[in-house]
Coordinates of C-alpha atoms in Angstrom, one line a residue:
Chain K
X1 CA -66.1 20.3 19.5
X2 CA -68.8 18.2 17.7
X3 CA -66.5 16.1 15.7
X4 CA -67.4 12.6 15.7
X5 CA -70.9 12.2 17.0
X6 CA -72.3 12.9 13.6
X7 CA -74.1 9.9 12.1
X8 CA -71.6 7.3 11.7
X9 CA -73.0 4.5 9.2
X10 CA -71.7 2.1 6.8
X11 CA -72.5 2.0 3.2
X12 CA -71.8 -1.3 2.1
X13 CA -74.2 -3.6 0.5
X14 CA -75.4 -5.8 3.4
X15 CA -77.1 -3.5 6.0
X16 CA -75.2 -4.0 9.2
X17 CA -77.9 -2.9 11.3
X18 CA -80.3 -5.8 10.4
X19 CA -81.2 -8.2 13.1
X20 CA -79.4 -11.3 13.5
X21 CA -75.9 -10.0 13.0
X22 CA -73.6 -9.9 16.0
X23 CA -71.7 -6.8 16.9
X24 CA -68.2 -8.1 16.1
X25 CA -69.5 -8.2 12.4
X26 CA -71.3 -4.6 12.8
X27 CA -67.8 -3.3 14.2
X28 CA -65.9 -4.6 11.3
X29 CA -68.4 -3.2 8.7
X30 CA -68.1 0.0 10.6
X31 CA -64.4 0.0 10.6
X32 CA -64.3 -0.7 6.9
X33 CA -66.9 2.0 6.0
X34 CA -65.9 4.8 3.8
X35 CA -66.7 7.2 6.8
X36 CA -63.9 5.7 8.9
X37 CA -61.6 5.0 6.0
X38 CA -61.7 8.5 4.8
X39 CA -61.7 10.3 8.1
X40 CA -58.0 10.9 8.4
X41 CA -58.2 12.9 5.2
X42 CA -60.9 15.2 6.2
X43 CA -60.7 14.7 9.9
X44 CA -57.6 16.2 10.6
X45 CA -58.3 19.5 8.8
X46 CA -61.7 19.5 10.4
X47 CA -60.3 19.2 13.8
X48 CA -57.7 22.1 13.3
X49 CA -60.4 24.3 11.7
X50 CA -63.1 23.2 14.1
X51 CA -61.0 24.2 17.2
X52 CA -60.0 27.6 15.6
X53 CA -63.5 28.4 14.2
X54 CA -66.1 26.9 16.6
X55 CA -63.6 26.8 19.7
X56 CA -63.0 30.5 19.2
X57 CA -66.6 31.4 18.7
X58 CA -67.8 29.5 21.8
X59 CA -65.0 31.0 24.0
X60 CA -65.8 34.6 22.7
X61 CA -69.5 34.2 23.6
X62 CA -68.3 33.0 27.0
X63 CA -66.2 35.9 27.5
X64 CA -69.0 38.4 26.3
X65 CA -71.1 37.3 29.3
X66 CA -68.6 38.2 31.7
X67 CA -67.3 41.4 32.4
X68 CA -63.7 40.7 31.6
X69 CA -61.4 43.8 31.3
X70 CA -58.1 42.5 30.6
X71 CA -56.7 41.8 34.0
X72 CA -55.5 38.4 35.1
X73 CA -58.4 35.8 33.6
X74 CA -62.0 36.2 32.9
X75 CA -64.3 35.3 35.6
X76 CA -67.0 33.0 34.6
X77 CA -68.8 32.8 38.0
X78 CA -71.6 35.4 37.3
X79 CA -72.8 35.6 33.5
X80 CA -75.0 37.9 32.3
X81 CA -76.2 40.0 29.4
X82 CA -74.8 43.2 30.8
X83 CA -72.5 43.9 27.8
X84 CA -75.1 43.2 25.3
X85 CA -77.3 45.8 27.3
X86 CA -74.4 48.1 27.2
X87 CA -73.9 48.1 23.5
X88 CA -77.6 48.6 22.8
X89 CA -77.6 51.5 25.0
X90 CA -74.4 53.0 23.7
X91 CA -74.9 55.9 21.0
X92 CA -71.5 55.0 19.3
X93 CA -72.7 51.3 18.9
X94 CA -75.8 52.2 17.3
X95 CA -74.0 54.9 15.0
X96 CA -71.7 52.3 14.1
X97 CA -74.3 49.7 13.2
X98 CA -76.1 52.3 11.4
X99 CA -73.0 53.0 9.4
X100 CA -72.2 49.3 8.9
X101 CA -75.5 49.0 7.3
X102 CA -75.0 51.7 4.7
X103 CA -71.6 50.3 4.0
X104 CA -72.9 46.9 3.5
X105 CA -75.6 47.8 1.4
X106 CA -74.0 50.8 -0.6
X107 CA -70.8 48.8 -1.1
X108 CA -72.4 45.8 -2.3
X109 CA -75.0 46.9 -4.6
X110 CA -72.6 49.5 -6.2
X111 CA -70.1 46.9 -6.7
X112 CA -72.3 44.1 -8.2
X113 CA -74.0 47.0 -10.5
X114 CA -70.6 48.1 -11.7
X115 CA -69.2 44.6 -11.8
X116 CA -72.1 43.4 -14.2
X117 CA -71.9 46.5 -16.3
X118 CA -68.0 45.8 -16.7
X119 CA -68.9 42.0 -17.5
X120 CA -71.4 42.8 -20.2
X121 CA -69.0 45.4 -21.6
X122 CA -66.1 43.0 -21.9
X123 CA -68.3 40.1 -22.9
X124 CA -70.1 41.8 -25.9
X125 CA -67.3 41.3 -28.4
X126 CA -64.3 43.4 -27.3
X127 CA -60.6 42.9 -28.5
X128 CA -57.7 42.6 -26.0
X129 CA -60.3 41.3 -23.5
X130 CA -58.0 39.3 -21.6
X131 CA -55.6 42.3 -20.8
X132 CA -58.5 44.6 -20.1
X133 CA -59.8 42.2 -17.5
X134 CA -56.6 41.7 -15.8
X135 CA -56.2 45.5 -15.4
X136 CA -59.8 45.8 -14.3
X137 CA -58.9 43.1 -11.8
X138 CA -55.8 44.2 -10.8
X139 CA -56.7 46.1 -7.5
X140 CA -57.9 42.7 -6.2
X141 CA -54.3 41.6 -5.9
X142 CA -53.7 44.4 -3.4
X143 CA -54.2 44.3 0.4
X144 CA -56.8 46.6 2.1
X145 CA -53.8 48.3 3.6
X146 CA -52.2 49.2 0.3
X147 CA -55.5 50.3 -1.3
X148 CA -55.8 52.3 1.8
X149 CA -52.6 54.3 1.3
X150 CA -53.5 54.7 -2.4
X151 CA -56.9 56.4 -1.8
X152 CA -55.5 58.4 1.3
X153 CA -53.5 60.0 -1.4
X154 CA -56.5 60.4 -3.7
X155 CA -58.2 62.1 -1.1
X156 CA -55.6 64.0 0.5
X157 CA -57.1 67.4 1.3
X158 CA -54.3 69.6 0.2
X159 CA -52.8 68.7 -3.1
X160 CA -54.4 65.0 -3.6
X161 CA -55.4 63.7 -6.9
X162 CA -59.1 64.5 -6.6
X163 CA -58.9 68.0 -5.3
X164 CA -56.5 68.7 -8.3
X165 CA -59.6 67.9 -10.5
X166 CA -62.0 69.8 -8.1
X167 CA -60.1 72.9 -8.1
X168 CA -59.4 72.9 -11.7
X169 CA -63.1 73.0 -12.2
X170 CA -63.3 76.1 -9.8
X171 CA -64.6 74.5 -6.6
X172 CA -63.0 74.8 -3.4
X173 CA -60.7 71.8 -2.3
X174 CA -62.7 69.0 -0.2
X175 CA -61.7 67.4 2.7
X176 CA -63.0 64.1 1.6
X177 CA -62.2 61.9 4.6
X178 CA -62.5 64.6 7.3
X179 CA -66.0 65.6 6.4
X180 CA -68.4 63.4 8.3
X181 CA -71.1 64.0 5.4
X182 CA -69.0 62.3 2.6
X183 CA -66.4 60.3 4.2
X184 CA -68.5 57.1 4.4
X185 CA -69.3 57.6 0.7
X186 CA -65.5 58.0 0.0
X187 CA -64.8 55.0 1.9
X188 CA -67.3 53.1 -0.3
X189 CA -65.9 54.5 -3.3
X190 CA -62.4 53.2 -2.6
X191 CA -63.7 49.9 -1.7
X192 CA -65.7 49.7 -4.9
X193 CA -62.7 50.6 -6.8
X194 CA -60.9 47.4 -5.3
X195 CA -63.7 45.0 -5.7
X196 CA -65.8 45.5 -8.5
X197 CA -63.4 43.8 -10.7
X198 CA -64.1 40.8 -8.6
X199 CA -67.9 41.0 -9.3
X200 CA -66.9 41.5 -13.0
X201 CA -64.9 38.2 -13.1
X202 CA -67.6 36.3 -11.4
X203 CA -70.4 37.7 -13.8
X204 CA -68.0 36.9 -16.7
X205 CA -67.8 33.3 -15.9
X206 CA -71.4 33.1 -15.5
X207 CA -72.2 34.7 -18.8
X208 CA -69.5 32.3 -20.5
X209 CA -71.2 29.4 -19.0
X210 CA -74.6 30.3 -20.9
X211 CA -75.2 28.5 -24.3
X212 CA -74.3 30.5 -27.2
X213 CA -77.5 30.3 -29.1
X214 CA -79.6 32.8 -27.0
X215 CA -78.3 35.5 -29.1
X216 CA -79.0 34.1 -32.1
X217 CA -82.6 33.1 -31.2
X218 CA -83.2 36.6 -29.8
X219 CA -81.8 38.2 -33.1
X220 CA -84.4 36.1 -35.1
X221 CA -87.2 37.6 -33.0
X222 CA -86.0 40.9 -33.7
X223 CA -84.7 41.9 -30.3
X224 CA -82.0 44.4 -29.7
X225 CA -78.6 43.5 -28.0
X226 CA -79.6 45.7 -24.9
X227 CA -82.8 43.9 -24.7
X228 CA -81.4 40.6 -25.0
X229 CA -78.9 41.3 -22.1
X230 CA -81.8 42.8 -20.1
X231 CA -84.7 40.4 -20.7
X232 CA -82.8 37.1 -21.4
X233 CA -79.1 37.1 -20.3
X234 CA -78.9 38.9 -16.9
X235 CA -81.8 37.0 -15.3
X236 CA -79.9 34.0 -15.8
X237 CA -77.1 35.2 -13.7
X238 CA -78.9 34.6 -10.5
X239 CA -76.5 32.2 -9.1
X240 CA -73.4 33.8 -10.0
X241 CA -74.8 37.3 -8.4
X242 CA -75.7 35.5 -5.1
X243 CA -72.4 34.1 -4.8
X244 CA -70.6 37.4 -5.5
X245 CA -73.1 39.3 -3.1
X246 CA -72.2 36.8 -0.2
X247 CA -68.5 37.4 -0.7
X248 CA -68.6 41.4 -1.2
X249 CA -71.0 41.7 1.9
X250 CA -68.5 39.5 3.9
X251 CA -65.7 42.0 2.6
X252 CA -67.8 45.0 3.7
X253 CA -68.1 43.5 7.0
X254 CA -64.2 42.9 7.1
X255 CA -63.3 46.5 6.2
X256 CA -61.6 47.2 9.5
X257 CA -58.4 46.6 7.8
X258 CA -59.1 49.2 5.4
X259 CA -60.1 52.0 8.0
X260 CA -57.3 51.2 10.4
X261 CA -54.7 51.5 7.6
X262 CA -56.2 54.8 6.2
X263 CA -55.6 56.5 9.8
X264 CA -52.8 54.4 11.3
X265 CA -55.0 54.3 14.5
X266 CA -58.0 53.1 16.2
X267 CA -60.2 55.7 15.1
X268 CA -61.6 55.7 11.7
X269 CA -62.2 59.1 10.1
X270 CA -65.4 61.2 10.9
X271 CA -68.6 59.2 10.5
X272 CA -67.2 55.9 9.1
X273 CA -67.0 53.7 12.3
X274 CA -68.4 50.4 11.7
X275 CA -69.0 47.4 14.2
X276 CA -65.6 46.0 13.3
X277 CA -63.6 49.0 14.2
X278 CA -65.6 49.5 17.3
X279 CA -64.9 46.0 18.3
X280 CA -61.3 46.1 17.8
X281 CA -60.9 49.6 19.5
X282 CA -62.9 48.5 22.6
X283 CA -61.0 45.3 22.9
X284 CA -57.6 46.2 22.1
X285 CA -57.2 49.7 22.8
X286 CA -59.5 50.4 26.1
X287 CA -58.8 46.7 27.0
X288 CA -62.7 46.3 27.3
X289 CA -62.3 42.6 26.1
X290 CA -65.7 41.5 27.3
X291 CA -67.5 44.5 25.7
X292 CA -65.6 43.8 22.5
X293 CA -66.5 40.1 22.6
X294 CA -70.1 41.0 22.7
X295 CA -70.0 43.4 19.7
X296 CA -68.2 40.7 17.8
X297 CA -70.9 38.3 18.7
X298 CA -73.2 40.4 17.0
X299 CA -71.4 41.1 14.3
X300 CA -71.2 37.2 13.8
X301 CA -74.9 36.9 14.0
X302 CA -75.0 39.8 11.2
X303 CA -72.7 37.4 9.3
X304 CA -74.8 34.4 9.8
X305 CA -77.9 36.1 8.9
X306 CA -76.3 36.7 5.4
X307 CA -74.7 33.1 5.1
X308 CA -77.7 31.1 6.1
X309 CA -80.1 32.2 3.5
X310 CA -77.2 31.7 1.1
X311 CA -76.3 28.3 2.2
X312 CA -80.1 27.0 2.0
X313 CA -80.2 28.7 -1.8
X314 CA -77.1 26.6 -2.8
X315 CA -78.5 23.4 -1.2
X316 CA -81.7 24.1 -3.3
X317 CA -79.6 24.7 -6.3
X318 CA -78.1 21.3 -5.7
X319 CA -74.6 22.8 -5.5
X320 CA -73.9 21.7 -1.8
Chain V
X1 CA -72.0 34.5 -25.8
X2 CA -68.4 32.7 -26.2
X3 CA -65.8 35.0 -27.1
X4 CA -64.3 32.9 -29.7
X5 CA -67.5 32.8 -31.8
X6 CA -68.4 36.4 -31.3
X7 CA -64.9 37.6 -31.8
X8 CA -64.6 36.1 -35.4
X9 CA -67.9 37.8 -36.4
X10 CA -66.8 41.0 -35.3
X11 CA -63.7 40.9 -37.1
X12 CA -65.2 40.4 -40.3
X13 CA -67.9 42.9 -39.4
X14 CA -65.4 45.6 -38.6
X15 CA -63.6 45.1 -41.9
X16 CA -66.8 45.5 -43.8
X17 CA -68.2 48.7 -41.8
X18 CA -65.5 51.5 -41.3
X19 CA -66.6 53.3 -38.4
X20 CA -69.5 52.2 -36.1
X21 CA -70.7 54.7 -33.6
X22 CA -71.7 52.1 -31.1
X23 CA -68.5 50.4 -31.3
X24 CA -66.6 53.8 -30.6
X25 CA -68.7 54.4 -27.6
X26 CA -68.2 50.8 -26.3
X27 CA -64.5 51.2 -26.4
X28 CA -64.5 54.8 -25.3
X29 CA -66.2 53.2 -22.0
X30 CA -63.7 50.5 -21.7
X31 CA -61.0 52.8 -21.8
X32 CA -62.5 55.3 -19.4
X33 CA -62.8 52.3 -17.0
X34 CA -59.2 51.6 -17.7
X35 CA -58.2 55.1 -16.4
X36 CA -60.5 54.6 -13.5
X37 CA -58.9 51.6 -12.2
X38 CA -55.3 52.5 -13.0
X39 CA -55.2 56.2 -12.0
X40 CA -54.7 55.5 -8.0
X41 CA -51.9 53.0 -9.1
X42 CA -50.3 55.7 -11.6
X43 CA -50.4 58.4 -9.1
X44 CA -48.9 56.1 -6.5
X45 CA -45.9 55.3 -8.6
X46 CA -45.3 58.7 -9.7
X47 CA -45.5 60.2 -6.2
X48 CA -43.2 57.3 -4.9
X49 CA -40.4 58.5 -7.5
X50 CA -40.8 62.3 -6.7
X51 CA -38.8 64.5 -4.2
X52 CA -41.0 66.0 -1.6
X53 CA -40.8 69.6 -3.2
X54 CA -41.9 67.7 -6.5
X55 CA -44.9 66.1 -4.7
X56 CA -45.8 69.5 -3.2
X57 CA -45.7 71.3 -6.5
X58 CA -46.4 69.3 -9.4
X59 CA -49.7 67.6 -10.6
X60 CA -49.7 64.0 -8.7
X61 CA -50.4 61.9 -11.9
X62 CA -47.6 63.7 -13.9
X63 CA -44.3 61.8 -14.2
X64 CA -41.3 63.3 -12.3
X65 CA -39.1 65.2 -14.3
X66 CA -35.6 66.5 -14.0
X67 CA -34.8 67.6 -10.6
X68 CA -38.1 66.1 -9.3
X69 CA -36.9 62.7 -9.8
X70 CA -35.5 60.6 -7.0
X71 CA -35.0 56.9 -6.1
X72 CA -34.5 58.0 -2.4
X73 CA -38.2 57.3 -1.3
X74 CA -38.0 53.9 -2.6
X75 CA -34.5 53.2 -1.0
X76 CA -35.8 54.5 2.4
X77 CA -38.7 52.4 2.2
X78 CA -36.9 49.4 1.2
X79 CA -34.4 49.8 4.2
X80 CA -37.6 50.3 6.5
X81 CA -39.2 47.3 5.1
X82 CA -36.8 44.7 4.3
X83 CA -36.9 42.8 7.6
X84 CA -40.7 43.0 7.5
X85 CA -40.4 41.2 3.9
X86 CA -38.7 38.6 5.5
X87 CA -41.3 38.1 8.3
X88 CA -44.1 38.2 5.8
X89 CA -42.4 35.6 3.6
X90 CA -41.6 33.3 6.4
X91 CA -45.0 33.6 7.4
X92 CA -47.2 33.4 4.4
X93 CA -44.9 30.6 2.3
X94 CA -45.0 27.8 5.0
X95 CA -48.6 28.9 6.0
X96 CA -49.7 28.6 2.4
X97 CA -48.0 25.2 1.9
X98 CA -49.4 23.5 4.8
X99 CA -52.9 25.1 4.1
X100 CA -52.9 23.7 0.4
X101 CA -52.1 20.3 1.4
X102 CA -54.4 20.0 4.4
X103 CA -57.5 21.6 2.4
X104 CA -56.7 19.2 -0.8
X105 CA -56.8 16.3 1.7
X106 CA -60.1 17.6 3.3
X107 CA -61.8 18.2 0.0
X108 CA -60.7 14.7 -1.1
X109 CA -62.3 13.3 1.9
X110 CA -65.5 15.1 1.3
X111 CA -66.1 14.6 -2.3
X112 CA -64.4 11.4 -3.4
X113 CA -66.0 9.2 -0.7
X114 CA -69.7 9.2 0.2
X115 CA -71.0 8.6 3.5
X116 CA -74.0 10.0 5.7
X117 CA -73.5 13.0 7.4
X118 CA -71.2 14.4 5.0
X119 CA -73.3 17.5 4.3
X120 CA -73.4 18.5 8.0
X121 CA -69.5 18.3 8.2
X122 CA -69.6 20.4 4.8
X123 CA -71.7 23.1 6.1
X124 CA -69.6 23.5 9.2
X125 CA -66.6 24.0 7.0
X126 CA -68.5 26.5 4.8
X127 CA -69.5 28.5 7.8
X128 CA -65.9 28.5 8.7
X129 CA -65.1 30.6 5.4
X130 CA -67.8 33.4 6.3
X131 CA -66.9 33.7 10.0
X132 CA -66.0 37.4 10.5
X133 CA -62.6 37.1 12.1
X134 CA -63.5 40.0 14.7
X135 CA -65.5 37.1 16.3
X136 CA -62.5 35.2 17.4
X137 CA -60.1 37.7 18.1
X138 CA -60.4 38.1 21.7
X139 CA -60.0 34.2 22.1
X140 CA -57.2 34.3 19.8
X141 CA -55.2 36.9 21.5
X142 CA -55.8 35.1 24.8
X143 CA -55.0 31.7 23.6
X144 CA -51.5 32.7 22.0
X145 CA -50.6 35.2 24.8
X146 CA -51.9 33.5 28.2
X147 CA -52.9 30.1 27.5
X148 CA -50.4 28.5 25.1
X149 CA -47.5 31.0 24.6
X150 CA -46.2 28.9 21.6
X151 CA -43.7 31.7 20.7
X152 CA -41.9 32.0 24.0
X153 CA -41.6 28.2 24.0
X154 CA -40.0 28.1 20.6
X155 CA -37.7 31.0 20.9
X156 CA -34.8 28.9 22.1
X157 CA -35.3 26.6 19.4
X158 CA -35.3 29.1 16.7
X159 CA -32.3 31.1 18.1
X160 CA -30.0 28.0 17.0
X161 CA -31.5 27.6 13.4
X162 CA -29.1 29.4 11.0
X163 CA -30.6 32.4 8.9
X164 CA -33.6 32.6 11.4
X165 CA -33.8 35.0 14.4
X166 CA -35.2 34.0 17.9
X167 CA -37.8 36.5 17.4
X168 CA -39.1 34.9 14.4
X169 CA -40.8 32.4 16.7
X170 CA -43.5 35.1 16.9
X171 CA -44.4 33.9 13.4
X172 CA -45.4 30.5 14.5
X173 CA -48.7 31.3 16.0
X174 CA -49.5 33.5 13.1
X175 CA -48.9 30.6 10.7
X176 CA -50.9 28.1 12.8
X177 CA -53.7 30.7 12.9
X178 CA -53.5 31.4 9.0
X179 CA -53.5 27.6 8.5
X180 CA -56.6 27.0 10.5
X181 CA -58.7 29.8 9.1
X182 CA -57.6 29.4 5.6
X183 CA -58.6 25.6 5.5
X184 CA -62.2 26.1 4.8
X185 CA -62.0 28.3 1.8
X186 CA -59.1 26.3 0.1
X187 CA -61.1 23.1 0.9
X188 CA -64.1 24.8 -1.1
X189 CA -61.6 25.6 -4.0
X190 CA -60.4 22.2 -4.2
X191 CA -63.9 20.6 -3.7
X192 CA -65.4 22.2 -6.6
X193 CA -62.3 21.0 -8.7
X194 CA -62.7 17.5 -7.5
X195 CA -66.6 17.6 -8.2
X196 CA -65.9 18.4 -11.6
X197 CA -63.6 15.2 -12.2
X198 CA -65.5 12.3 -13.9
X199 CA -66.8 9.9 -11.5
X200 CA -65.6 6.9 -13.4
X201 CA -61.8 7.8 -12.7
X202 CA -62.3 6.9 -9.0
X203 CA -64.8 4.3 -9.4
X204 CA -62.5 2.4 -11.7
X205 CA -59.8 2.5 -9.1
X206 CA -62.1 1.3 -6.5
X207 CA -63.3 -1.6 -8.5
X208 CA -59.5 -2.5 -9.0
X209 CA -59.5 -2.7 -5.1
X210 CA -57.2 0.7 -4.7
X211 CA -57.3 2.1 -1.1
X212 CA -58.4 5.3 -0.4
X213 CA -54.7 6.4 0.4
X214 CA -53.6 4.9 -3.0
X215 CA -56.4 6.8 -4.9
X216 CA -55.4 10.1 -3.3
X217 CA -51.8 9.7 -4.1
X218 CA -51.7 8.0 -7.5
X219 CA -54.8 9.8 -9.1
X220 CA -56.1 12.6 -7.3
X221 CA -52.7 14.5 -6.3
X222 CA -51.2 14.0 -9.9
X223 CA -54.3 15.6 -11.6
X224 CA -54.9 18.3 -9.2
X225 CA -51.6 20.0 -10.0
X226 CA -53.3 23.0 -12.0
X227 CA -55.6 23.3 -9.0
X228 CA -52.8 23.5 -6.5
X229 CA -51.5 26.4 -8.4
X230 CA -54.8 28.2 -8.5
X231 CA -55.1 27.6 -4.6
X232 CA -51.6 28.4 -3.9
X233 CA -51.8 31.7 -5.7
X234 CA -55.0 32.6 -4.1
X235 CA -54.0 31.7 -0.4
X236 CA -50.5 33.2 -0.6
X237 CA -52.0 36.6 -1.7
X238 CA -54.6 36.3 1.1
X239 CA -52.1 35.5 3.8
X240 CA -49.4 37.8 2.6
X241 CA -52.1 40.7 2.4
X242 CA -53.7 40.0 5.7
X243 CA -53.7 42.5 8.3
X244 CA -56.0 41.6 11.4
X245 CA -54.3 38.7 12.5
X246 CA -50.9 40.1 12.9
X247 CA -52.3 43.1 14.3
X248 CA -53.7 41.1 16.9
X249 CA -50.9 38.8 17.8
X250 CA -48.0 41.3 17.1
X251 CA -49.7 44.5 17.9
X252 CA -46.9 46.8 17.7
X253 CA -45.7 48.1 14.2
X254 CA -42.0 48.8 15.8
X255 CA -41.5 45.0 16.8
X256 CA -39.0 43.4 14.7
X257 CA -41.4 40.3 14.1
X258 CA -44.1 42.5 12.3
X259 CA -45.2 41.6 8.8
X260 CA -45.2 44.1 6.1
X261 CA -48.7 45.0 6.2
X262 CA -48.6 46.1 9.8
X263 CA -45.6 48.5 9.0
X264 CA -47.1 50.3 6.0
X265 CA -49.8 52.5 7.7
X266 CA -47.1 54.1 10.2
X267 CA -44.2 54.7 7.7
X268 CA -43.3 58.1 6.6
X269 CA -45.6 59.7 9.1
X270 CA -44.0 62.7 11.0
X271 CA -45.3 65.7 13.0
X272 CA -45.6 67.6 10.1
X273 CA -48.2 65.0 8.3
X274 CA -47.5 62.3 6.0
X275 CA -44.5 62.1 3.5
X276 CA -46.5 60.7 0.6
X277 CA -43.4 60.0 -1.3
X278 CA -42.1 57.8 1.3
X279 CA -45.8 56.3 1.9
X280 CA -46.2 55.3 -1.7
X281 CA -42.9 53.8 -2.1
X282 CA -43.6 51.6 0.7
X283 CA -47.0 50.6 -0.5
X284 CA -45.8 49.8 -3.8
X285 CA -42.9 47.6 -2.3
X286 CA -45.4 46.0 -0.2
X287 CA -47.7 45.1 -3.0
X288 CA -44.8 43.9 -5.4
X289 CA -44.9 40.4 -4.6
X290 CA -48.5 39.9 -5.1
X291 CA -48.6 42.1 -8.1
X292 CA -45.8 40.0 -9.8
X293 CA -47.6 36.7 -8.9
X294 CA -50.9 38.3 -10.2
X295 CA -49.4 39.6 -13.5
X296 CA -47.7 36.4 -14.2
X297 CA -50.6 34.1 -13.3
X298 CA -53.7 36.3 -14.0
X299 CA -55.5 33.3 -15.2
X300 CA -55.0 31.2 -12.0
X301 CA -55.8 34.2 -10.1
X302 CA -59.0 34.9 -11.6
X303 CA -59.9 31.3 -11.4
X304 CA -59.5 30.9 -7.7
X305 CA -61.9 34.0 -7.6
X306 CA -64.5 32.5 -9.8
X307 CA -64.6 29.2 -7.9
X308 CA -64.6 31.2 -4.5
X309 CA -68.2 32.5 -4.9
X310 CA -69.5 29.5 -7.0

């Protein structure tokens, strides 16, 4: 833990680092500084969180360099990258990484697009807006586990809801989750159902924070409503979009819950294996702890690749 | 853009023009999406209220009629789930309370007082929000099972507490885990609220010589009551709905300490497939507490989500 070795300085008017002030005075300044006096407030939560998050990551990294397979304790005497090599050579890892990518991009872009569409729909003068917004957002109150059950029934190959429509139109019923060509799309669709309301709320908040007069000004210039949205309003939602995109991407990386719940076992339906499901299966079903830890590390790196640009963006916007 | 202004305009307009094609189209799309979001929920409820013959023979989104109606699924699911309800609540309520308190303290320490190096600490907190839980699962399982088996240690203590069973001690590591990983996001929610407060509030108290503790207790705690509501609802929903930590630390859906999310994927399964009547009934019972919270506090719920991404 790198808790207390960050810069520790005082903020008082007289600069205690100046020459000619003895160390007792410096110490007194230090003990009276806002850093020290506020530290019980942020320090305790920080230590708890830090051990869990950074301690956990560190320990996970250490295990990923061993070949620990669940017996007794991991041996840290010979550390190497064998598990990472194994992952990169593994066909199912590559398939999971690819599907993970499709899920990430597909789910995030569709949810954002639909969320923006719904936000504009509700923002532009609609009655009962509050009630409608509540209903659109309702799936967010459900857990992945519950959503998975609802969509398991929607997608059920026999008399499931979607197949009722499909057969009524004269087609053969479809095995939505069993067919490897459409299973991933079906999973993405169900996740979009759950999370597009979230994107909508973020965009609505963004829309309502914009000044009112832009529509009037555009109207004076003879621009249509559609044009005003596309040219003037939507480009200003950059910050909201970035925030929503990051949160959605992290939901996509977490989709293990959904995939486990839809089958009740470690193997997700055909063609929907992602890194998260592969990791949990290897570690907790097959006892390949070190291998699972290595996959988890790569998943973490993927998430950091998403977060780092976001944090930098936030910092530049001055909202950090 | 703001609703209040455009609404009044439209009310006047809709009196003047009788039928406006664009508005009809607008509302049609809105209603179609209502159907899209409600259809899985409606079919779920309808199926939960049907006998298994009615599930097989009637359209899934039609209400159960006559003989097809039954409460047996709900009753069966409730009996199977009642102990898990208790487990979930015994886990989520204390975890949420501790979490919210710690997060409010952390946010206060990081916004109301200024010191160098604050940004570094803040970034460490923020990364904590986004870390995928898979990256800590192996250490988590090892820590609570092999290194520090606190559940086993506490079992005799729990056994003598009234109304609580010895096996509830298995929830303690879960509570601690939820608190630890929930702090960053709750801290962020509080922080964005504290940042929106006027600076003068704290500055004035400082000039009057109030200590940091006094500022927190006398000024910040009382005015952050609405935010406590928002964060509590947000975090309770998160913890109650959480699956992965329970899955890692409890592992078996059959154990008596399993929270509710762990049991749903296994309920109503038999050799002949899934009994969807029972499965849907179980899913609805499981979702009920969060749905009630959501309907009662929709505004706070949305507020929590808004700030999450800000």
